[in-house]
PDB file of C-alpha atoms and ligand atoms in Angstrom:
ATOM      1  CA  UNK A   1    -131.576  29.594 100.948  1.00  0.00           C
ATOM      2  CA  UNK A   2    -132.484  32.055  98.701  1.00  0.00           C
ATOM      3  CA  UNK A   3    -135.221  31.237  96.892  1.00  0.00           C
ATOM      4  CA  UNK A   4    -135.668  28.135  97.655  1.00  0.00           C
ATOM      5  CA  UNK A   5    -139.282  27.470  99.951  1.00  0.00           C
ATOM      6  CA  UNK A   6    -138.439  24.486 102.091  1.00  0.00           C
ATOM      7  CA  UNK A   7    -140.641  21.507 101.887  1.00  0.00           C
ATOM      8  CA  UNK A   8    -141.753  19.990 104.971  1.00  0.00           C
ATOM      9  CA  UNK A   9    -142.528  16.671 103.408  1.00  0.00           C
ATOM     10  CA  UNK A  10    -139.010  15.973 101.721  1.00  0.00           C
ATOM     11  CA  UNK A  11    -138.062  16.818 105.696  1.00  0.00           C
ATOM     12  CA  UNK A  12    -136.061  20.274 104.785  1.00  0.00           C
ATOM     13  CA  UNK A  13    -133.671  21.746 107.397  1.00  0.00           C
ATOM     14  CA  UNK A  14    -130.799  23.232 106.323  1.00  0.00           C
ATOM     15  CA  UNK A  15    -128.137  24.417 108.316  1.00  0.00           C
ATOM     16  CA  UNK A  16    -126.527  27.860 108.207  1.00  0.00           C
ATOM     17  CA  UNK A  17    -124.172  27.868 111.293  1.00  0.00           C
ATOM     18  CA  UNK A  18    -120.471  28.044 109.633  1.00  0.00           C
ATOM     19  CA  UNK A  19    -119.000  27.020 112.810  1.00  0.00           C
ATOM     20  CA  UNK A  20    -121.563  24.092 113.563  1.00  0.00           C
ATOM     21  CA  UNK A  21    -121.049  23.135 109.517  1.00  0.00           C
ATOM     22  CA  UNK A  22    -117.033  23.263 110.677  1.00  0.00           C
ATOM     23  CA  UNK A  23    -117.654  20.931 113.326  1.00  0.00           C
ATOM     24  CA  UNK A  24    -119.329  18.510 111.764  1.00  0.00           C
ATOM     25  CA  UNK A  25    -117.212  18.502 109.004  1.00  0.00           C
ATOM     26  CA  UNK A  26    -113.763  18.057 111.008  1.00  0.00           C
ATOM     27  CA  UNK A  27    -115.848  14.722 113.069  1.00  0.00           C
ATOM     28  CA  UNK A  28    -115.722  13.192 109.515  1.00  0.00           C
ATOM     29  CA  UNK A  29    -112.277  14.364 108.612  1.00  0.00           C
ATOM     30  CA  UNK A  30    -112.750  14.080 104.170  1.00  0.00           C
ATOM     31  CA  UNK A  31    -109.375  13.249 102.490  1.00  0.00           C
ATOM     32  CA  UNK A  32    -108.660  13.180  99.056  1.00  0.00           C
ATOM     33  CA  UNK A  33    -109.142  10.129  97.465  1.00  0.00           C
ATOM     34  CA  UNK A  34    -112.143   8.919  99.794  1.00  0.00           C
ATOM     35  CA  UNK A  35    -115.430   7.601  98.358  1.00  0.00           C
ATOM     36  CA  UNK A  36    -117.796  10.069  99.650  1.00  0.00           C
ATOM     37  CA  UNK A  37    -121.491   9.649  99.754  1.00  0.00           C
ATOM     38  CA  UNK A  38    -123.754  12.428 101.073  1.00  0.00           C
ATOM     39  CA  UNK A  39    -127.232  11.733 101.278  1.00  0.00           C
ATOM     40  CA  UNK A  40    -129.847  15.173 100.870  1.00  0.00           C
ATOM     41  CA  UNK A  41    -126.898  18.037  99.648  1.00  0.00           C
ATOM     42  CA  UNK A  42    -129.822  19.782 100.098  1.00  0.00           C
ATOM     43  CA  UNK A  43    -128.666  24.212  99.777  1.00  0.00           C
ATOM     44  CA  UNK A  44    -125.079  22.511  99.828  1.00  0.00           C
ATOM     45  CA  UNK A  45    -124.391  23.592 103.298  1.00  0.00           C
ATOM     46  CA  UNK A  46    -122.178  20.390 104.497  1.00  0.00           C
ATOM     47  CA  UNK A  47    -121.056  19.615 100.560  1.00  0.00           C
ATOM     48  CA  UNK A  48    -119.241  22.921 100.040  1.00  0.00           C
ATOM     49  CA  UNK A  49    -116.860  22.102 102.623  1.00  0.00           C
ATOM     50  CA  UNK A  50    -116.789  18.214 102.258  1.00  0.00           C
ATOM     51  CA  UNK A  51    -116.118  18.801  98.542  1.00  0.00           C
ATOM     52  CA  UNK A  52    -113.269  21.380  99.505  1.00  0.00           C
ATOM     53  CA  UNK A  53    -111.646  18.909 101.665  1.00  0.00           C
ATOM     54  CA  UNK A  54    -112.464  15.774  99.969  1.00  0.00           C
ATOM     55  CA  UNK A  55    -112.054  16.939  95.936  1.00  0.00           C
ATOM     56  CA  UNK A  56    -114.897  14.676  94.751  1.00  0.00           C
ATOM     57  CA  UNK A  57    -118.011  13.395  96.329  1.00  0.00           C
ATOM     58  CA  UNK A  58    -121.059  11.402  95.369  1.00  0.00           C
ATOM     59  CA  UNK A  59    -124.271  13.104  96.765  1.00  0.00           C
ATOM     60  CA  UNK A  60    -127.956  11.397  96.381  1.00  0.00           C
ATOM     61  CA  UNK A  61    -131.018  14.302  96.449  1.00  0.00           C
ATOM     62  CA  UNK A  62    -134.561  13.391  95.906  1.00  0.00           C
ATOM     63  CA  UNK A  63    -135.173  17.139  95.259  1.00  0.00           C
ATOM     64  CA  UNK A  64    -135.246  18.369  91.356  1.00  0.00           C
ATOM     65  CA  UNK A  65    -135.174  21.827  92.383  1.00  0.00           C
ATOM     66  CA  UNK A  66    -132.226  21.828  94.768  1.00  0.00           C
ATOM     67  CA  UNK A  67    -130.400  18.893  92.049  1.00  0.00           C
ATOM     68  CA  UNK A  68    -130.344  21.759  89.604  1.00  0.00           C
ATOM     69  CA  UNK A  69    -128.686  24.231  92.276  1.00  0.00           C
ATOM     70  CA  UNK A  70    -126.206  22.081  93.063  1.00  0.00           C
ATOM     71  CA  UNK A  71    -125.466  21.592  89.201  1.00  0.00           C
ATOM     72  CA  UNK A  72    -125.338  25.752  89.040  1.00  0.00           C
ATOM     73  CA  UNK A  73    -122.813  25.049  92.222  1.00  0.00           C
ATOM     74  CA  UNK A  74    -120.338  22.213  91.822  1.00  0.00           C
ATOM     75  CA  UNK A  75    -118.929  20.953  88.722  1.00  0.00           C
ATOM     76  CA  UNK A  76    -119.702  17.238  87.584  1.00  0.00           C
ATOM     77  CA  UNK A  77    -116.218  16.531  88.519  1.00  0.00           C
ATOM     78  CA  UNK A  78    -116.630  17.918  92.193  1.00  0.00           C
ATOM     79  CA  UNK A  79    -120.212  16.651  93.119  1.00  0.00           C
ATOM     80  CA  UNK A  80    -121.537  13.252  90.796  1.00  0.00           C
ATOM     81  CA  UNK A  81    -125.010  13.718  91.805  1.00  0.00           C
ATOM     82  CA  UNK A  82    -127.379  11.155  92.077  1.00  0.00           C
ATOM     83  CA  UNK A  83    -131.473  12.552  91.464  1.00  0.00           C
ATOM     84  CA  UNK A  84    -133.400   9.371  93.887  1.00  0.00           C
ATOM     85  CA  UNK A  85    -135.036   8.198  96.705  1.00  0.00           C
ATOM     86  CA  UNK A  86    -131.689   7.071  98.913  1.00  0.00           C
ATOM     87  CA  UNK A  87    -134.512   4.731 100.331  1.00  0.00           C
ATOM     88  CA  UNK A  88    -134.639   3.148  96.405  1.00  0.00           C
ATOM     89  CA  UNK A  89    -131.293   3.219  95.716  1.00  0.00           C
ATOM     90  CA  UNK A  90    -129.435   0.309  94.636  1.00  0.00           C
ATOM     91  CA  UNK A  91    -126.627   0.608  96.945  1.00  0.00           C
ATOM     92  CA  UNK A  92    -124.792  -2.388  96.893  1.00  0.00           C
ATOM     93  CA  UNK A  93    -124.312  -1.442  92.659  1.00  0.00           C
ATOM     94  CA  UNK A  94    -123.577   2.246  94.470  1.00  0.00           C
ATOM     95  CA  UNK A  95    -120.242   0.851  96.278  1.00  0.00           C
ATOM     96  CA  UNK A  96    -119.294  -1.319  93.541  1.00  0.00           C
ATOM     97  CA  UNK A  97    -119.729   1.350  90.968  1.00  0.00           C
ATOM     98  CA  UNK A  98    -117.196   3.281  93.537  1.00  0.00           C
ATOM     99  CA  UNK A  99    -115.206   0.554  93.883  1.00  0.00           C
ATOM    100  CA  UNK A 100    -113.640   1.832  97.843  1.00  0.00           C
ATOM    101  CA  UNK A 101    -115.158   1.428 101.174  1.00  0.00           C
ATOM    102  CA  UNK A 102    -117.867   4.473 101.712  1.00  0.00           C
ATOM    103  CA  UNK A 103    -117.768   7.016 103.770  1.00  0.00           C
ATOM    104  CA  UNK A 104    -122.118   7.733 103.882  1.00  0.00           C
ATOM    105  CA  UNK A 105    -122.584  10.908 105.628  1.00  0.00           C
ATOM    106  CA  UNK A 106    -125.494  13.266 106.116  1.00  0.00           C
ATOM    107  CA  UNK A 107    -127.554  15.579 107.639  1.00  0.00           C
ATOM    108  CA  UNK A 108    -130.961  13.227 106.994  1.00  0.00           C
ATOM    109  CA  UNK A 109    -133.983  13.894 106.086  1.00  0.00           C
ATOM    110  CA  UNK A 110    -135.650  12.823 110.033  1.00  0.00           C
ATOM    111  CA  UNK A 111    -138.802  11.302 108.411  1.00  0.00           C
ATOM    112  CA  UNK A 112    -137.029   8.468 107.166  1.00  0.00           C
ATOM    113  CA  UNK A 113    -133.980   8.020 108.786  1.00  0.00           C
ATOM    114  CA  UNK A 114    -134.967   4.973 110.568  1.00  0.00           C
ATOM    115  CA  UNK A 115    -135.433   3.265 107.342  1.00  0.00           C
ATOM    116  CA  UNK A 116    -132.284   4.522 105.770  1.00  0.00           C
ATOM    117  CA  UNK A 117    -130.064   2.991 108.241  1.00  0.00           C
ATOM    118  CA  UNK A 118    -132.026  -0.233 107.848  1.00  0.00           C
ATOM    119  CA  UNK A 119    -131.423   0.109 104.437  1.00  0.00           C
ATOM    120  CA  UNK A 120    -127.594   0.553 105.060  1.00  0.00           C
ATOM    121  CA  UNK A 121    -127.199  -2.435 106.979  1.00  0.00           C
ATOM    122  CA  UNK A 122    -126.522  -4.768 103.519  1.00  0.00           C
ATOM    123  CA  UNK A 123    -123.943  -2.967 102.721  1.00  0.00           C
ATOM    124  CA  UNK A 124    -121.812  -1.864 106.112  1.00  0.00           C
ATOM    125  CA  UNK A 125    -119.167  -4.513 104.692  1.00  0.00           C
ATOM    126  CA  UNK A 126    -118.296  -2.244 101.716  1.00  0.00           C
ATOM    127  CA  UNK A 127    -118.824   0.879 104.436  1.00  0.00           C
ATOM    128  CA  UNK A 128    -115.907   2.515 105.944  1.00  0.00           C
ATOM    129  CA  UNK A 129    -117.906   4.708 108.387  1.00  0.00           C
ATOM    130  CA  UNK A 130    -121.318   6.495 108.406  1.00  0.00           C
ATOM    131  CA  UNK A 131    -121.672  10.174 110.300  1.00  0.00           C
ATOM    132  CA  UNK A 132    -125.396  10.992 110.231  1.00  0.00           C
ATOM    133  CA  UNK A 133    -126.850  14.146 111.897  1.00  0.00           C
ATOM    134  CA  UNK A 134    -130.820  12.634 113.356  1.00  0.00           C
ATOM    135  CA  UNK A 135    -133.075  13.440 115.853  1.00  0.00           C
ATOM    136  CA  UNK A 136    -131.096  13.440 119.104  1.00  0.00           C
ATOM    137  CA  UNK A 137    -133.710  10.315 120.358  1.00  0.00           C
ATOM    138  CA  UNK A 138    -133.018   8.483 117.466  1.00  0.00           C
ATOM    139  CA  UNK A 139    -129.433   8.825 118.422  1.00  0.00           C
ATOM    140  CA  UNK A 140    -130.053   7.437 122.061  1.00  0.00           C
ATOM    141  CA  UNK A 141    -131.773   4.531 121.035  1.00  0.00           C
ATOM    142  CA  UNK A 142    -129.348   4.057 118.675  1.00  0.00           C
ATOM    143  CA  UNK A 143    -126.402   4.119 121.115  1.00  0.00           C
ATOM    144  CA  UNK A 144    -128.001   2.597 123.973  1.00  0.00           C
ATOM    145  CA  UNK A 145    -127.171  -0.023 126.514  1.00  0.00           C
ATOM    146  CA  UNK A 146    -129.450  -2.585 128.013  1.00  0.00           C
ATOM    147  CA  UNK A 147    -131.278  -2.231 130.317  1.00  0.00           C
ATOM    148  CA  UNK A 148    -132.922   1.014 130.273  1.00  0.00           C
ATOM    149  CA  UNK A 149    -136.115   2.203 128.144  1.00  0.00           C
ATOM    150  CA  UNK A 150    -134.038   3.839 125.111  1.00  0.00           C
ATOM    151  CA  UNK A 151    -132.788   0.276 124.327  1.00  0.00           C
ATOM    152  CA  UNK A 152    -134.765  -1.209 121.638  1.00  0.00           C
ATOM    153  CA  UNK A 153    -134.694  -3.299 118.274  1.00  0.00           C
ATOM    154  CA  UNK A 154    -133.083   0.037 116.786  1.00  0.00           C
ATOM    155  CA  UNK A 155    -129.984  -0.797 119.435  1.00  0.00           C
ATOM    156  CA  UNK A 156    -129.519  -4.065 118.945  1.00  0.00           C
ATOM    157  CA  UNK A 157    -129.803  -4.315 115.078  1.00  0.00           C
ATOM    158  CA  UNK A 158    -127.424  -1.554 114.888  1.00  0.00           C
ATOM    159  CA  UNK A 159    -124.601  -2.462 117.129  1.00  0.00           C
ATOM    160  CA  UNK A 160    -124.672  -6.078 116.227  1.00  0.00           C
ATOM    161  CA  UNK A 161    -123.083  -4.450 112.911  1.00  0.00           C
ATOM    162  CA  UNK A 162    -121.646  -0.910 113.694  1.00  0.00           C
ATOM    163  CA  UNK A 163    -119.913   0.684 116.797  1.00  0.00           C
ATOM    164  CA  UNK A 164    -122.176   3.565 117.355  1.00  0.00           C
ATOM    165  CA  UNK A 165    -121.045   6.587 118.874  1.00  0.00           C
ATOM    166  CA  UNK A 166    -122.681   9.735 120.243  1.00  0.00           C
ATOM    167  CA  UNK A 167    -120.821  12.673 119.063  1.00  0.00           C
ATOM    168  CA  UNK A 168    -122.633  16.041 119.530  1.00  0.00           C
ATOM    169  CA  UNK A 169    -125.885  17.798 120.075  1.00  0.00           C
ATOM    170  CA  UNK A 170    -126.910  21.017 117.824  1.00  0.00           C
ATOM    171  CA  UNK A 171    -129.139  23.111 118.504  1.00  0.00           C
ATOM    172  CA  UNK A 172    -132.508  24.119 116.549  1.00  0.00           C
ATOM    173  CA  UNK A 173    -131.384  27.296 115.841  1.00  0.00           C
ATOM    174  CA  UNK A 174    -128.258  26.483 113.681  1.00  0.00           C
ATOM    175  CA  UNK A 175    -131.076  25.412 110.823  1.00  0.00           C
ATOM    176  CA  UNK A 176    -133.307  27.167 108.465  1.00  0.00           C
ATOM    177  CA  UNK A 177    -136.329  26.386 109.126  1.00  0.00           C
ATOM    178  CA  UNK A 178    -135.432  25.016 112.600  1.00  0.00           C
ATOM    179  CA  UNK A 179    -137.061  21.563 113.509  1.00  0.00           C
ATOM    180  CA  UNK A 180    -139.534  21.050 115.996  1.00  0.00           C
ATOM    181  CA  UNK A 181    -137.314  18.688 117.562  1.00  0.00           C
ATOM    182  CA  UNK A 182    -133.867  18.811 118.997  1.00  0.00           C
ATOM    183  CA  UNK A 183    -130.444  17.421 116.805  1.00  0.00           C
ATOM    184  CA  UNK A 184    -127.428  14.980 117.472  1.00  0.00           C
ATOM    185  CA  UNK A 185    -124.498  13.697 115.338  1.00  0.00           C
ATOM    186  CA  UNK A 186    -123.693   9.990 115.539  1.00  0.00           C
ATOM    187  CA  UNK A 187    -120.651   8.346 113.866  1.00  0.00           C
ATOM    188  CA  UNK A 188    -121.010   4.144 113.029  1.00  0.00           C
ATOM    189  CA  UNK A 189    -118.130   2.028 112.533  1.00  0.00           C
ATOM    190  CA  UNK A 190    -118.976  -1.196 110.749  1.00  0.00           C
ATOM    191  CA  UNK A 191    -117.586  -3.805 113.371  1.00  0.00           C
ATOM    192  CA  UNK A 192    -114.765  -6.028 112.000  1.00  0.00           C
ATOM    193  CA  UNK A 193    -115.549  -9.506 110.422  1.00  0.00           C
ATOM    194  CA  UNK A 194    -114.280 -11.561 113.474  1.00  0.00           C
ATOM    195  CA  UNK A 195    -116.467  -9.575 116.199  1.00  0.00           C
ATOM    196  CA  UNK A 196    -119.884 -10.296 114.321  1.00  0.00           C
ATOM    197  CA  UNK A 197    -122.536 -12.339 115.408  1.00  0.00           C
ATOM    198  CA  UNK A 198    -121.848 -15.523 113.137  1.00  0.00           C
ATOM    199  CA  UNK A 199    -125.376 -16.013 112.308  1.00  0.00           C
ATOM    200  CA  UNK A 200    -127.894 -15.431 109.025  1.00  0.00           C
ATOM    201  CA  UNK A 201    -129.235 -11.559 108.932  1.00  0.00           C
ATOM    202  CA  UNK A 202    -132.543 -12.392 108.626  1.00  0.00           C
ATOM    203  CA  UNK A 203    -132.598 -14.988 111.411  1.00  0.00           C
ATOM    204  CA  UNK A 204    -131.283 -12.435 114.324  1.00  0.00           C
ATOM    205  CA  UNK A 205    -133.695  -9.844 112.803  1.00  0.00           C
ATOM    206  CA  UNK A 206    -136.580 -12.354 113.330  1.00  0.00           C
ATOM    207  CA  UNK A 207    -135.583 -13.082 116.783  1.00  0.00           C
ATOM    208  CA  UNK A 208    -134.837  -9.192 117.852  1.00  0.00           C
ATOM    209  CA  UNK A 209    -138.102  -8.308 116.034  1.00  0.00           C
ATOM    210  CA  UNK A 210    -140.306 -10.866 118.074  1.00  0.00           C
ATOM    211  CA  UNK A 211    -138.399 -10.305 121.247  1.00  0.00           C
ATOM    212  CA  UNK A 212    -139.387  -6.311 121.229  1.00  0.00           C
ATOM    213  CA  UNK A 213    -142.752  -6.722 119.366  1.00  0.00           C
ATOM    214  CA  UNK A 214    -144.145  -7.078 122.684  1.00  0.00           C
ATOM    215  CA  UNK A 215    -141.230  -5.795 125.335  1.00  0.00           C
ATOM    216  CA  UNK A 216    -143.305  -6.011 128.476  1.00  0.00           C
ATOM    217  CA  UNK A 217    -143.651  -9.737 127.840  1.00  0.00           C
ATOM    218  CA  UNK A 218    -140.875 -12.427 129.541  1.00  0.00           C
ATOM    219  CA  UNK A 219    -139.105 -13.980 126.470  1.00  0.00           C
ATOM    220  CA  UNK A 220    -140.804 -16.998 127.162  1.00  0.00           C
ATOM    221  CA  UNK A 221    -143.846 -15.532 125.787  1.00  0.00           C
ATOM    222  CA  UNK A 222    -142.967 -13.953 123.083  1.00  0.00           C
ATOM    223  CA  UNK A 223    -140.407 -15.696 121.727  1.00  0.00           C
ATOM    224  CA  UNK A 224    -142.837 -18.885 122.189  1.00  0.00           C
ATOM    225  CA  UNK A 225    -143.630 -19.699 118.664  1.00  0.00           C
ATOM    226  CA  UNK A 226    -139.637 -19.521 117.798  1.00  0.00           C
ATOM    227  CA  UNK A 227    -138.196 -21.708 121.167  1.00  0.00           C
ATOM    228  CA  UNK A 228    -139.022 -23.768 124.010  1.00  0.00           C
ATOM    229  CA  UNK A 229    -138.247 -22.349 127.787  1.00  0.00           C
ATOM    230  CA  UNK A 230    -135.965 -25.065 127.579  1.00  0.00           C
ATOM    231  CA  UNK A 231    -134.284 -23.819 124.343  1.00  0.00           C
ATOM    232  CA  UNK A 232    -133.795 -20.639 125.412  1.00  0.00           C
ATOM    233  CA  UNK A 233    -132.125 -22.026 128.474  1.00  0.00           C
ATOM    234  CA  UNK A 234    -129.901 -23.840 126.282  1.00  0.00           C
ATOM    235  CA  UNK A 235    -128.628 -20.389 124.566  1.00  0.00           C
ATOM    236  CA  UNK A 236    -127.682 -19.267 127.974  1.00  0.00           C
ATOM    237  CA  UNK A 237    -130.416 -16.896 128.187  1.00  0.00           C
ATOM    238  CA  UNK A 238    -132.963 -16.184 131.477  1.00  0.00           C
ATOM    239  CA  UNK A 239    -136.841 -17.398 129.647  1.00  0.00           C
ATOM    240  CA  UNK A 240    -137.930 -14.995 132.637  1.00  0.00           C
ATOM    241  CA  UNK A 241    -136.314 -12.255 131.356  1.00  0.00           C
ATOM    242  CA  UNK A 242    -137.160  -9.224 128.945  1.00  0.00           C
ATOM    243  CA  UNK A 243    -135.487  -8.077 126.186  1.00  0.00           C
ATOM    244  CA  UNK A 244    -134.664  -5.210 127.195  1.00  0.00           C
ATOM    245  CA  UNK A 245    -131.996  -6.685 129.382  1.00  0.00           C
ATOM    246  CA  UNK A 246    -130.480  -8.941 126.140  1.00  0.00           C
ATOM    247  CA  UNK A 247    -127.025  -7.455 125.240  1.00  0.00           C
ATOM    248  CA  UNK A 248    -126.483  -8.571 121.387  1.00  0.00           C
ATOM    249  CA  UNK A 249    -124.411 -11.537 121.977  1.00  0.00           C
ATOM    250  CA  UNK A 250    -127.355 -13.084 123.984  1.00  0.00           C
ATOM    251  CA  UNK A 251    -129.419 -12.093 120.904  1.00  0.00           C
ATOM    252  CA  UNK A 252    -126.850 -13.970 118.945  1.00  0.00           C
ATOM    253  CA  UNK A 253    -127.035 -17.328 121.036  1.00  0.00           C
ATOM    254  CA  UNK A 254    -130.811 -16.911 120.660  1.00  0.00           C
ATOM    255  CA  UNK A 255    -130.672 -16.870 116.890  1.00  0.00           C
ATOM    256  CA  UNK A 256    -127.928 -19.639 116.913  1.00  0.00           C
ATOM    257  CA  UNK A 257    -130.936 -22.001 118.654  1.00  0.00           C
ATOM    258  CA  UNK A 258    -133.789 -21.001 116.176  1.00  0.00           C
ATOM    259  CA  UNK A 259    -131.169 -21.804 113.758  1.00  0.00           C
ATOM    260  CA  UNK A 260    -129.853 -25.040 115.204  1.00  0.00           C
ATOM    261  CA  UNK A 261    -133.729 -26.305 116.259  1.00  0.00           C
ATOM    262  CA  UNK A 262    -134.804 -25.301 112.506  1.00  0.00           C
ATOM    263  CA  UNK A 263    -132.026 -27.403 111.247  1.00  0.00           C
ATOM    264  CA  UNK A 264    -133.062 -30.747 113.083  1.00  0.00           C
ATOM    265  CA  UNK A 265    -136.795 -30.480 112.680  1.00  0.00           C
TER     266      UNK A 265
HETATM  267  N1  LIG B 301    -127.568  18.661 103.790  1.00  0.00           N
HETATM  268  C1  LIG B 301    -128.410  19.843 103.828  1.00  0.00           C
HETATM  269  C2  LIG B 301    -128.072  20.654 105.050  1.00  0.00           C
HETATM  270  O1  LIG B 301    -127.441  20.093 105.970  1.00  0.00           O
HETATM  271  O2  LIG B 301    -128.422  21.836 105.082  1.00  0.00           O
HETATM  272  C3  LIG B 301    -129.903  19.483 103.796  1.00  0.00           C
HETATM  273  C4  LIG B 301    -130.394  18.619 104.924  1.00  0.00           C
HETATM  274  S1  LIG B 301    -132.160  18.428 104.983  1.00  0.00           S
HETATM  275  C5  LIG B 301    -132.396  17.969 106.679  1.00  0.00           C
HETATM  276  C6  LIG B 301    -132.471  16.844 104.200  1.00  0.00           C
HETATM  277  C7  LIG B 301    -132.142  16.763 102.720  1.00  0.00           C
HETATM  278  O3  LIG B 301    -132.452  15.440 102.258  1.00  0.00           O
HETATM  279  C8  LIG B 301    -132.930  17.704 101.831  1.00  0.00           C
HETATM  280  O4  LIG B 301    -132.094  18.248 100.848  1.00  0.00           O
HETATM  281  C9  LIG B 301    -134.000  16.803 101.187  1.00  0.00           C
HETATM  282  O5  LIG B 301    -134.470  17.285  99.943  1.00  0.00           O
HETATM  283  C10 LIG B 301    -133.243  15.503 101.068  1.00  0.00           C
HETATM  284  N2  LIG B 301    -134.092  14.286 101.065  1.00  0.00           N
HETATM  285  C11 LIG B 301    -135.265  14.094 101.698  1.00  0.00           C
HETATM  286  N3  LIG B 301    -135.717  12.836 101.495  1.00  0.00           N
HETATM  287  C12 LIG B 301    -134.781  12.213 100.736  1.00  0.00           C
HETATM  288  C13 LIG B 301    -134.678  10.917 100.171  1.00  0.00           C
HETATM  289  N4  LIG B 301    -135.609   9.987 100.420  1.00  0.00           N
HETATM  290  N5  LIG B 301    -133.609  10.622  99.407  1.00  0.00           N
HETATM  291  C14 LIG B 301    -132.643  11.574  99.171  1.00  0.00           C
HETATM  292  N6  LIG B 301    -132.686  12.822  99.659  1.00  0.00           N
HETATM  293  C15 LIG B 301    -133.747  13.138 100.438  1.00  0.00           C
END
C-alpha cells in the first residue's frame, strides 16, 4: 500500500489479510493453462497468488498509477495488463483474443459492480466461471429465491444465465481502507446450453424489467402494455400475482407470449 493514497471514486479497497487472500484464492482453484481475467489488480493483493498458481493472467485496471506498479511487479509474461474501463471493454474481442473459456474473477470495484455483471452477461457462453468479491447485499439479491424482498430483476437476469452461489462473508477489517459496508464472495456458473430459457435476451430483459419497474403492482398492471390478462394466463402465469413470486422459467413463458403475440400482430 505503500505509497499509494486510495481513491474513493475508482472504489479502492484493498485487501491485506494473507489468510482471507488464501481463501479466496483456493474457492477459484487457478491452474496452469487457464484464461484468467482479473478485473481491478489493484496493490496486486489477489494477482500475486493467482499468478503463482495460474502462471499467466490477464488483469484489466482503470488506474495509471497502480498499472505502472503492477508493471514494476509482474513481468509481461506473468500479468498482460489491460489499462480500461472493464465497463468499456470490448469483451467479446477479450475472449476471442484468449481464445479459452474465462475464468473473470475479482475483488470489484462496489460502485459499479451492478453494471459489470450486466455487462458480462453477452459473453457467459465463452465464460467458464466468474468469482467476484461485492457488497454482501448485492450478493443476496443476486442469489435469491422468490418470494422474499431480496429477489429482484438482479435475481432473475442473473440466474436465468449463471448458477449463482454464495460462498463467504469477509469482514471490513481484512481491507485497507475498510468499506463502509460489509463483503461476500459469490461464484457464477454459466448454465449449460440445454437448461436456458430458449428465448431472445432482450425480450426476457424487457419483460423482467417491466415486471419489477413497479413490484407492488399485480402483473396485470404492469405488464399491461406487453400482454392481455388473458395472455398471461396462457403462459401459465397468475395476472394477480407479483413478480416477486415469478421463478425464471415463469419469466421465460412470459417472454415466449410477448414473443409469440408480437409475431402474429
Ligand atoms: N484487487 C485488489 C484487492 O483485492 O486488493 C483491488 C480491489 S479494489 C476494491 C478495486 C480495483 O478496481 C481497484 O484497483 C480500482 O482501481 C479498480 N477499478 C475501479 N473501477 C474500475 C473499472 N471501471 N475498470 C477497471 N478497474 C477498475
Amino acid at each position: 500500500m505503500e505509497g499509494h493514497r486510495a481513491r474513493k471514486r475508482f472504489s479502492q479497497n484493498f485487501l491485506h489479510d494473507p489468510g482471507v487472500i488464501e481463501r479466496i484464492v483456493d474457492a477459484i482453484d487457478p491452474r496452469p493453462g487457464q484464461h484468467l481475467v482479473e478485473i481491478g489488480p489493484g496493490l496486486g493483493a489477489l494477482t500475486g497468488q493467482l499468478v503463482q498458481r495460474a502462471g499467466r493472467i490477464t488483469g484489466i485496471e482503470i488506474d495509471r498509477d497502480l498499472a505502472e506498479r503492477l508493471r514494476g511487479r509482474f513481468t509481461a509474461g506473468e500479468l498482460e495488463l489491460v489499462v480500461a474501463d472493464a465497463l468499456q471493454l470490448d469483451w467479446p474481442q477479450l475472449a476471442r483474443s484468449l481464445g479459452g473459456a474465462l475464468r473473470v474473477v475479482g475483488n470489484l470495484p462496489y460502485h459499479v459492480s451492478t453494471p459489470l455483471l450486466f455487462g458480462l452477461l453477452p459473453i457467459a457462453d465463452q465464460v467458464q466461471d466468474q468469482h467476484f468479491m461485492l457488497q454482501r447485499e448485492v450478493v443476496e439479491r443476486m442469489a435469491a429465491a422468490p418470494g422474499g424482498k431480496d429477489y429482484g430483476r438482479l435475481s432473475v437476469m442473473l440466474q436465468a444465465r449463471y448458477r449463482v452461489e454464495r460462498l463467504f462473508h469477509v469482514a471490513a477489517g481484512s481491507f485497507h481502507p475498510a468499506p463502509k459496508v460489509q463483503s461476500s464472495i459469490v461464484r457464477m456458473r454459466p448454465l449449460a446450453a440445454g437448461d436456458l430459457p430458449r428465448i431472445a435476451p432482450q425480450v426476457f430483459a424487457q419483460v423482467v424489467t417491466a415486471a419489477f419497474s413497479q413490484r407492488r403492482k399485480t402483473l396485470r398492471n404492469s405488464l399491461g402494455r406487453l400482454l392481455s390478462e388473458a395472455q398471461i394466463e396462457q403462459a401459465n402465469v397468475d395476472p394477480g400475482a407479483r413478480a416477486e413470486a415469478l421463478d425464471v422459467a415463469a419469466f421465460a413463458r412470459l417472454a415466449e407470449r410477448v414473443v409469440h403475440v408480437g409475431a402474429s400482430q
